[in-house]
Amino acid sequence: MRSNYPCFSNLHVSHSSPLTLTMLHVLRFTSSTNDQLLKDFLVKKASILEDWLKRLCSSVGGMVDVQDKSVADRKKVMISRAIQSLIEVYKEKQQYAITQKFEELKNIL
């Protein structure tokens, strides 16, 4: 899947890169913060995050052998937790259209 954003257009999605794993870990905790500036930032960047997460979901879905399946299952859990945290942020910020997109993304996973 190709990104609609120039900053991501040449970026190969690697679901095991340290940056990706760190981002997923950080996103997982965004709903529990009281930092409204961070939450506002996440609302502004929702389309970029959606595109990135779609690409991650797509790359994890391509893992087929038994060993890959175990790794893929763990990565799906990480992605799902990050998406759920974002859903909670978008609900809190009353961004219902964005919330729905991320709920659909989570259901695809």
CSV table of N, CA and C in Angstrom, one decimal:
chain,number,residue,atom,x,y,z
A,1,MET,N,0.8,-1.2,0.0
A,1,MET,CA,0.0,0.0,0.0
A,1,MET,C,0.9,1.2,0.0
A,2,ARG,N,0.6,2.1,-0.9
A,2,ARG,CA,1.5,3.4,-1.0
A,2,ARG,C,0.8,4.5,-0.2
A,3,SER,N,1.6,5.3,0.4
A,3,SER,CA,1.2,6.4,1.3
A,3,SER,C,0.8,7.6,0.4
A,4,ASN,N,-0.2,8.3,0.9
A,4,ASN,CA,-0.6,9.5,0.3
A,4,ASN,C,0.2,10.7,0.8
A,5,TYR,N,1.1,10.5,1.7
A,5,TYR,CA,1.9,11.6,2.3
A,5,TYR,C,3.3,11.5,1.9
A,6,PRO,N,3.9,12.6,1.4
A,6,PRO,CA,5.3,12.6,0.9
A,6,PRO,C,6.2,12.1,1.9
A,7,CYS,N,6.0,12.4,3.2
A,7,CYS,CA,7.0,12.0,4.2
A,7,CYS,C,7.0,10.5,4.4
A,8,PHE,N,6.0,9.8,4.0
A,8,PHE,CA,5.9,8.4,4.1
A,8,PHE,C,6.1,7.6,2.8
A,9,SER,N,6.1,8.4,1.7
A,9,SER,CA,6.1,7.7,0.4
A,9,SER,C,7.3,6.8,0.1
A,10,ASN,N,8.4,7.1,0.6
A,10,ASN,CA,9.6,6.3,0.4
A,10,ASN,C,9.9,5.4,1.6
A,11,LEU,N,9.1,5.4,2.6
A,11,LEU,CA,9.3,4.7,3.9
A,11,LEU,C,8.8,3.3,3.7
A,12,HIS,N,9.7,2.3,3.9
A,12,HIS,CA,9.3,0.9,3.9
A,12,HIS,C,8.7,0.6,5.2
A,13,VAL,N,7.5,0.1,5.2
A,13,VAL,CA,6.9,-0.3,6.5
A,13,VAL,C,7.5,-1.6,7.0
A,14,SER,N,8.1,-1.4,8.2
A,14,SER,CA,8.7,-2.6,8.8
A,14,SER,C,8.1,-2.7,10.2
A,15,HIS,N,7.3,-3.7,10.4
A,15,HIS,CA,6.6,-3.8,11.6
A,15,HIS,C,7.5,-4.3,12.8
A,16,SER,N,8.8,-4.5,12.5
A,16,SER,CA,9.7,-4.9,13.6
A,16,SER,C,10.8,-3.9,13.8
A,17,SER,N,10.8,-2.7,13.1
A,17,SER,CA,11.8,-1.8,13.3
A,17,SER,C,11.7,-1.1,14.7
A,18,PRO,N,12.8,-0.7,15.3
A,18,PRO,CA,12.7,-0.1,16.6
A,18,PRO,C,11.8,1.2,16.6
A,19,LEU,N,11.8,2.0,15.5
A,19,LEU,CA,11.0,3.1,15.5
A,19,LEU,C,9.5,2.8,15.5
A,20,THR,N,9.1,1.8,14.7
A,20,THR,CA,7.7,1.3,14.6
A,20,THR,C,7.3,0.8,16.0
A,21,LEU,N,8.1,-0.1,16.6
A,21,LEU,CA,7.7,-0.6,17.9
A,21,LEU,C,7.6,0.4,18.9
A,22,THR,N,8.5,1.4,18.9
A,22,THR,CA,8.4,2.5,19.9
A,22,THR,C,7.1,3.3,19.6
A,23,MET,N,6.8,3.7,18.4
A,23,MET,CA,5.6,4.4,18.1
A,23,MET,C,4.4,3.7,18.6
A,24,LEU,N,4.3,2.4,18.3
A,24,LEU,CA,3.1,1.6,18.7
A,24,LEU,C,3.0,1.6,20.3
A,25,HIS,N,4.2,1.5,20.9
A,25,HIS,CA,4.2,1.5,22.4
A,25,HIS,C,3.7,2.9,22.9
A,26,VAL,N,4.2,3.9,22.4
A,26,VAL,CA,3.8,5.3,22.8
A,26,VAL,C,2.4,5.5,22.5
A,27,LEU,N,1.9,5.2,21.4
A,27,LEU,CA,0.5,5.4,21.0
A,27,LEU,C,-0.5,4.6,22.0
A,28,ARG,N,0.0,3.5,22.4
A,28,ARG,CA,-0.8,2.7,23.3
A,28,ARG,C,-1.2,3.5,24.6
A,29,PHE,N,-0.3,4.4,25.0
A,29,PHE,CA,-0.6,5.1,26.3
A,29,PHE,C,-1.1,6.5,26.1
A,30,THR,N,-1.4,6.9,24.9
A,30,THR,CA,-1.9,8.3,24.7
A,30,THR,C,-3.3,8.5,25.3
A,31,SER,N,-4.1,7.5,25.4
A,31,SER,CA,-5.5,7.8,25.9
A,31,SER,C,-5.4,8.0,27.4
A,32,SER,N,-4.4,7.6,28.1
A,32,SER,CA,-4.3,7.7,29.5
A,32,SER,C,-3.6,9.0,30.0
A,33,THR,N,-3.2,9.8,29.0
A,33,THR,CA,-2.5,11.1,29.4
A,33,THR,C,-3.6,12.2,29.5
A,34,ASN,N,-3.2,13.2,30.3
A,34,ASN,CA,-4.1,14.4,30.4
A,34,ASN,C,-3.6,15.5,29.6
A,35,ASP,N,-2.6,15.2,28.7
A,35,ASP,CA,-2.0,16.3,27.9
A,35,ASP,C,-2.9,16.6,26.7
A,36,GLN,N,-3.7,17.6,26.8
A,36,GLN,CA,-4.6,18.0,25.7
A,36,GLN,C,-3.9,18.5,24.5
A,37,LEU,N,-2.7,19.0,24.6
A,37,LEU,CA,-2.0,19.4,23.4
A,37,LEU,C,-1.6,18.2,22.6
A,38,LEU,N,-1.2,17.1,23.3
A,38,LEU,CA,-0.8,15.9,22.6
A,38,LEU,C,-2.0,15.3,21.9
A,39,LYS,N,-3.2,15.3,22.6
A,39,LYS,CA,-4.4,14.8,22.0
A,39,LYS,C,-4.8,15.6,20.8
A,40,ASP,N,-4.7,16.9,20.9
A,40,ASP,CA,-5.0,17.8,19.7
A,40,ASP,C,-4.1,17.5,18.6
A,41,PHE,N,-2.8,17.3,18.8
A,41,PHE,CA,-1.9,16.9,17.8
A,41,PHE,C,-2.3,15.6,17.1
A,42,LEU,N,-2.7,14.6,17.9
A,42,LEU,CA,-3.1,13.3,17.4
A,42,LEU,C,-4.4,13.5,16.5
A,43,VAL,N,-5.3,14.4,16.8
A,43,VAL,CA,-6.4,14.7,16.0
A,43,VAL,C,-6.0,15.3,14.7
A,44,LYS,N,-5.1,16.2,14.7
A,44,LYS,CA,-4.6,16.9,13.5
A,44,LYS,C,-3.8,15.9,12.6
A,45,LYS,N,-3.2,14.9,13.2
A,45,LYS,CA,-2.4,13.9,12.4
A,45,LYS,C,-3.1,12.6,12.2
A,46,ALA,N,-4.4,12.6,12.4
A,46,ALA,CA,-5.2,11.4,12.3
A,46,ALA,C,-5.1,10.7,11.0
A,47,SER,N,-5.1,11.5,9.9
A,47,SER,CA,-5.1,10.8,8.6
A,47,SER,C,-3.7,10.2,8.3
A,48,ILE,N,-2.7,10.8,8.8
A,48,ILE,CA,-1.3,10.3,8.6
A,48,ILE,C,-1.2,9.0,9.5
A,49,LEU,N,-1.7,9.0,10.7
A,49,LEU,CA,-1.7,7.8,11.5
A,49,LEU,C,-2.5,6.7,10.9
A,50,GLU,N,-3.7,7.1,10.4
A,50,GLU,CA,-4.5,6.0,9.8
A,50,GLU,C,-3.8,5.4,8.6
A,51,ASP,N,-3.2,6.2,7.8
A,51,ASP,CA,-2.5,5.6,6.6
A,51,ASP,C,-1.3,4.7,7.1
A,52,TRP,N,-0.5,5.2,8.1
A,52,TRP,CA,0.6,4.4,8.6
A,52,TRP,C,0.1,3.1,9.2
A,53,LEU,N,-1.0,3.1,10.0
A,53,LEU,CA,-1.5,1.9,10.6
A,53,LEU,C,-2.1,1.0,9.6
A,54,LYS,N,-2.7,1.5,8.5
A,54,LYS,CA,-3.2,0.6,7.5
A,54,LYS,C,-2.1,-0.2,6.8
A,55,ARG,N,-1.0,0.6,6.6
A,55,ARG,CA,0.2,-0.1,6.0
A,55,ARG,C,0.8,-1.1,6.9
A,56,LEU,N,0.8,-0.9,8.2
A,56,LEU,CA,1.3,-1.9,9.2
A,56,LEU,C,0.4,-3.1,9.2
A,57,CYS,N,-0.9,-2.9,9.2
A,57,CYS,CA,-1.9,-4.0,9.2
A,57,CYS,C,-1.7,-4.8,7.9
A,58,SER,N,-1.5,-4.2,6.8
A,58,SER,CA,-1.3,-4.9,5.5
A,58,SER,C,0.0,-5.7,5.6
A,59,SER,N,1.1,-5.2,6.1
A,59,SER,CA,2.3,-5.9,6.2
A,59,SER,C,2.3,-7.1,7.1
A,60,VAL,N,1.6,-6.9,8.2
A,60,VAL,CA,1.4,-8.1,9.2
A,60,VAL,C,0.6,-9.1,8.6
A,61,GLY,N,-0.4,-8.8,7.8
A,61,GLY,CA,-1.3,-9.7,7.2
A,61,GLY,C,-0.6,-10.6,6.2
A,62,GLY,N,0.5,-10.2,5.7
A,62,GLY,CA,1.3,-11.0,4.7
A,62,GLY,C,2.2,-12.1,5.3
A,63,MET,N,2.2,-12.2,6.6
A,63,MET,CA,3.0,-13.2,7.3
A,63,MET,C,2.3,-14.5,7.3
A,64,VAL,N,2.8,-15.6,6.7
A,64,VAL,CA,2.0,-16.8,6.5
A,64,VAL,C,2.5,-18.0,7.2
A,65,ASP,N,3.8,-18.2,7.3
A,65,ASP,CA,4.3,-19.5,7.8
A,65,ASP,C,4.1,-19.5,9.4
A,66,VAL,N,4.2,-20.7,10.0
A,66,VAL,CA,3.9,-20.9,11.4
A,66,VAL,C,4.6,-19.9,12.3
A,67,GLN,N,5.9,-19.8,12.1
A,67,GLN,CA,6.7,-18.9,12.9
A,67,GLN,C,6.3,-17.5,12.7
A,68,ASP,N,6.1,-17.1,11.5
A,68,ASP,CA,5.6,-15.8,11.2
A,68,ASP,C,4.3,-15.5,11.8
A,69,LYS,N,3.4,-16.5,11.8
A,69,LYS,CA,2.1,-16.3,12.4
A,69,LYS,C,2.1,-16.0,13.8
A,70,SER,N,3.0,-16.6,14.6
A,70,SER,CA,3.2,-16.3,16.0
A,70,SER,C,3.6,-14.9,16.2
A,71,VAL,N,4.6,-14.5,15.4
A,71,VAL,CA,5.1,-13.1,15.5
A,71,VAL,C,4.0,-12.1,15.0
A,72,ALA,N,3.3,-12.5,14.0
A,72,ALA,CA,2.3,-11.6,13.4
A,72,ALA,C,1.2,-11.4,14.5
A,73,ASP,N,0.8,-12.5,15.2
A,73,ASP,CA,-0.2,-12.4,16.2
A,73,ASP,C,0.2,-11.4,17.3
A,74,ARG,N,1.4,-11.5,17.7
A,74,ARG,CA,1.9,-10.5,18.8
A,74,ARG,C,1.9,-9.1,18.2
A,75,LYS,N,2.3,-8.9,17.0
A,75,LYS,CA,2.3,-7.6,16.4
A,75,LYS,C,0.9,-7.0,16.2
A,76,LYS,N,0.0,-7.9,15.9
A,76,LYS,CA,-1.4,-7.5,15.7
A,76,LYS,C,-2.0,-7.0,17.1
A,77,VAL,N,-1.6,-7.6,18.2
A,77,VAL,CA,-2.0,-7.2,19.5
A,77,VAL,C,-1.4,-5.8,19.7
A,78,MET,N,-0.2,-5.6,19.4
A,78,MET,CA,0.4,-4.2,19.6
A,78,MET,C,-0.3,-3.2,18.8
A,79,ILE,N,-0.6,-3.5,17.5
A,79,ILE,CA,-1.2,-2.6,16.7
A,79,ILE,C,-2.6,-2.3,17.2
A,80,SER,N,-3.3,-3.3,17.6
A,80,SER,CA,-4.7,-3.2,18.1
A,80,SER,C,-4.8,-2.3,19.3
A,81,ARG,N,-3.8,-2.5,20.2
A,81,ARG,CA,-3.8,-1.7,21.4
A,81,ARG,C,-3.5,-0.2,21.1
A,82,ALA,N,-2.7,0.1,20.1
A,82,ALA,CA,-2.4,1.4,19.7
A,82,ALA,C,-3.6,2.1,19.1
A,83,ILE,N,-4.3,1.3,18.2
A,83,ILE,CA,-5.5,1.8,17.6
A,83,ILE,C,-6.6,2.0,18.6
A,84,GLN,N,-6.8,1.1,19.6
A,84,GLN,CA,-7.8,1.3,20.6
A,84,GLN,C,-7.5,2.6,21.4
A,85,SER,N,-6.3,2.8,21.7
A,85,SER,CA,-5.9,4.0,22.5
A,85,SER,C,-6.3,5.3,21.7
A,86,LEU,N,-6.0,5.3,20.4
A,86,LEU,CA,-6.3,6.4,19.5
A,86,LEU,C,-7.8,6.6,19.4
A,87,ILE,N,-8.6,5.5,19.4
A,87,ILE,CA,-10.0,5.5,19.4
A,87,ILE,C,-10.5,6.3,20.6
A,88,GLU,N,-10.0,5.9,21.7
A,88,GLU,CA,-10.4,6.6,23.0
A,88,GLU,C,-10.1,8.1,23.0
A,89,VAL,N,-8.9,8.4,22.4
A,89,VAL,CA,-8.6,9.9,22.3
A,89,VAL,C,-9.6,10.6,21.4
A,90,TYR,N,-9.9,10.0,20.2
A,90,TYR,CA,-10.8,10.6,19.3
A,90,TYR,C,-12.2,10.7,19.8
A,91,LYS,N,-12.6,9.7,20.6
A,91,LYS,CA,-14.0,9.8,21.2
A,91,LYS,C,-14.0,10.9,22.3
A,92,GLU,N,-12.9,11.0,23.1
A,92,GLU,CA,-12.9,12.1,24.1
A,92,GLU,C,-12.9,13.5,23.4
A,93,LYS,N,-12.2,13.6,22.3
A,93,LYS,CA,-12.2,14.9,21.6
A,93,LYS,C,-13.4,15.1,20.7
A,94,GLN,N,-14.4,14.1,20.7
A,94,GLN,CA,-15.6,14.2,20.0
A,94,GLN,C,-15.4,14.2,18.5
A,95,GLN,N,-14.4,13.5,18.0
A,95,GLN,CA,-14.1,13.3,16.6
A,95,GLN,C,-14.7,12.0,16.1
A,96,TYR,N,-16.0,12.0,15.9
A,96,TYR,CA,-16.7,10.8,15.7
A,96,TYR,C,-16.4,10.2,14.3
A,97,ALA,N,-16.2,11.0,13.3
A,97,ALA,CA,-15.9,10.4,12.0
A,97,ALA,C,-14.5,9.8,12.0
A,98,ILE,N,-13.6,10.4,12.7
A,98,ILE,CA,-12.2,9.8,12.8
A,98,ILE,C,-12.3,8.5,13.7
A,99,THR,N,-13.1,8.6,14.7
A,99,THR,CA,-13.3,7.4,15.6
A,99,THR,C,-13.8,6.2,14.8
A,100,GLN,N,-14.8,6.5,13.9
A,100,GLN,CA,-15.3,5.4,13.1
A,100,GLN,C,-14.3,4.8,12.2
A,101,LYS,N,-13.5,5.6,11.6
A,101,LYS,CA,-12.4,5.1,10.7
A,101,LYS,C,-11.5,4.2,11.4
A,102,PHE,N,-11.1,4.6,12.6
A,102,PHE,CA,-10.1,3.8,13.4
A,102,PHE,C,-10.8,2.5,13.9
A,103,GLU,N,-12.1,2.6,14.2
A,103,GLU,CA,-12.8,1.4,14.6
A,103,GLU,C,-12.9,0.4,13.5
A,104,GLU,N,-13.1,0.9,12.2
A,104,GLU,CA,-13.1,0.0,11.1
A,104,GLU,C,-11.7,-0.6,10.8
A,105,LEU,N,-10.7,0.2,11.0
A,105,LEU,CA,-9.3,-0.3,10.9
A,105,LEU,C,-9.1,-1.4,11.9
A,106,LYS,N,-9.5,-1.2,13.1
A,106,LYS,CA,-9.3,-2.2,14.1
A,106,LYS,C,-10.0,-3.5,13.8
A,107,ASN,N,-11.2,-3.4,13.2
A,107,ASN,CA,-12.0,-4.6,12.9
A,107,ASN,C,-11.4,-5.3,11.7
A,108,ILE,N,-10.7,-4.6,10.8
A,108,ILE,CA,-10.0,-5.3,9.7
A,108,ILE,C,-8.8,-6.1,10.2
A,109,LEU,N,-8.2,-5.6,11.3
A,109,LEU,CA,-7.0,-6.3,11.8
A,109,LEU,C,-7.4,-7.6,12.4
